[in-house]
């Protein structure tokens, strides 16, 4: 039961990240981004070696240094009930 709830939460987080991506104006983001295939492919619950738990989303088809894209998605997530989620971009 708990695993199912956690999976549902992560699926909802991934969906929210994809919503954020869909609302971003490409002209507001500089740097290499493949807008045609840009999407959140994974939401993660991370347990650190310090015993802390946090959430992350993985967005593929963007430069790992795409800080404006990361900030835009993070802001959207925060404003929609997902504060403190880390946004990771990769090719």
mmCIF file of C-alpha atoms in Angstrom, residues 37-67:
data_model
loop_
_atom_site.group_PDB
_atom_site.id
_atom_site.type_symbol
_atom_site.label_atom_id
_atom_site.label_comp_id
_atom_site.label_asym_id
_atom_site.label_seq_id
_atom_site.Cartn_x
_atom_site.Cartn_y
_atom_site.Cartn_z
ATOM 1 C CA UNK A 37 11.795 15.796 -27.435
ATOM 2 C CA UNK A 38 12.092 17.692 -24.129
ATOM 3 C CA UNK A 39 10.263 15.850 -21.354
ATOM 4 C CA UNK A 40 10.443 14.653 -17.793
ATOM 5 C CA UNK A 41 11.295 10.976 -17.943
ATOM 6 C CA UNK A 42 11.599 10.225 -14.259
ATOM 7 C CA UNK A 43 10.611 11.462 -10.812
ATOM 8 C CA UNK A 44 12.742 10.230 -7.942
ATOM 9 C CA UNK A 45 12.598 10.029 -4.191
ATOM 10 C CA UNK A 46 16.213 10.252 -3.056
ATOM 11 C CA UNK A 47 17.541 9.099 0.308
ATOM 12 C CA UNK A 48 20.865 10.779 1.050
ATOM 13 C CA UNK A 49 23.693 9.289 3.082
ATOM 14 C CA UNK A 50 22.725 11.790 5.814
ATOM 15 C CA UNK A 51 19.328 10.094 6.046
ATOM 16 C CA UNK A 52 17.425 12.977 4.427
ATOM 17 C CA UNK A 53 14.758 12.398 1.793
ATOM 18 C CA UNK A 54 14.183 14.707 -1.146
ATOM 19 C CA UNK A 55 12.527 14.621 -4.545
ATOM 20 C CA UNK A 56 14.007 15.180 -8.000
ATOM 21 C CA UNK A 57 12.772 15.175 -11.561
ATOM 22 C CA UNK A 58 14.933 14.171 -14.514
ATOM 23 C CA UNK A 59 14.380 16.125 -17.710
ATOM 24 C CA UNK A 60 15.964 14.742 -20.849
ATOM 25 C CA UNK A 61 16.991 16.569 -24.012
ATOM 26 C CA UNK A 62 18.523 19.644 -22.383
ATOM 27 C CA UNK A 63 22.003 20.767 -21.499
ATOM 28 C CA UNK A 64 22.925 19.752 -17.918
ATOM 29 C CA UNK A 65 23.765 23.416 -17.328
ATOM 30 C CA UNK A 66 20.342 24.667 -18.507
ATOM 31 C CA UNK A 67 19.793 26.662 -15.327
#
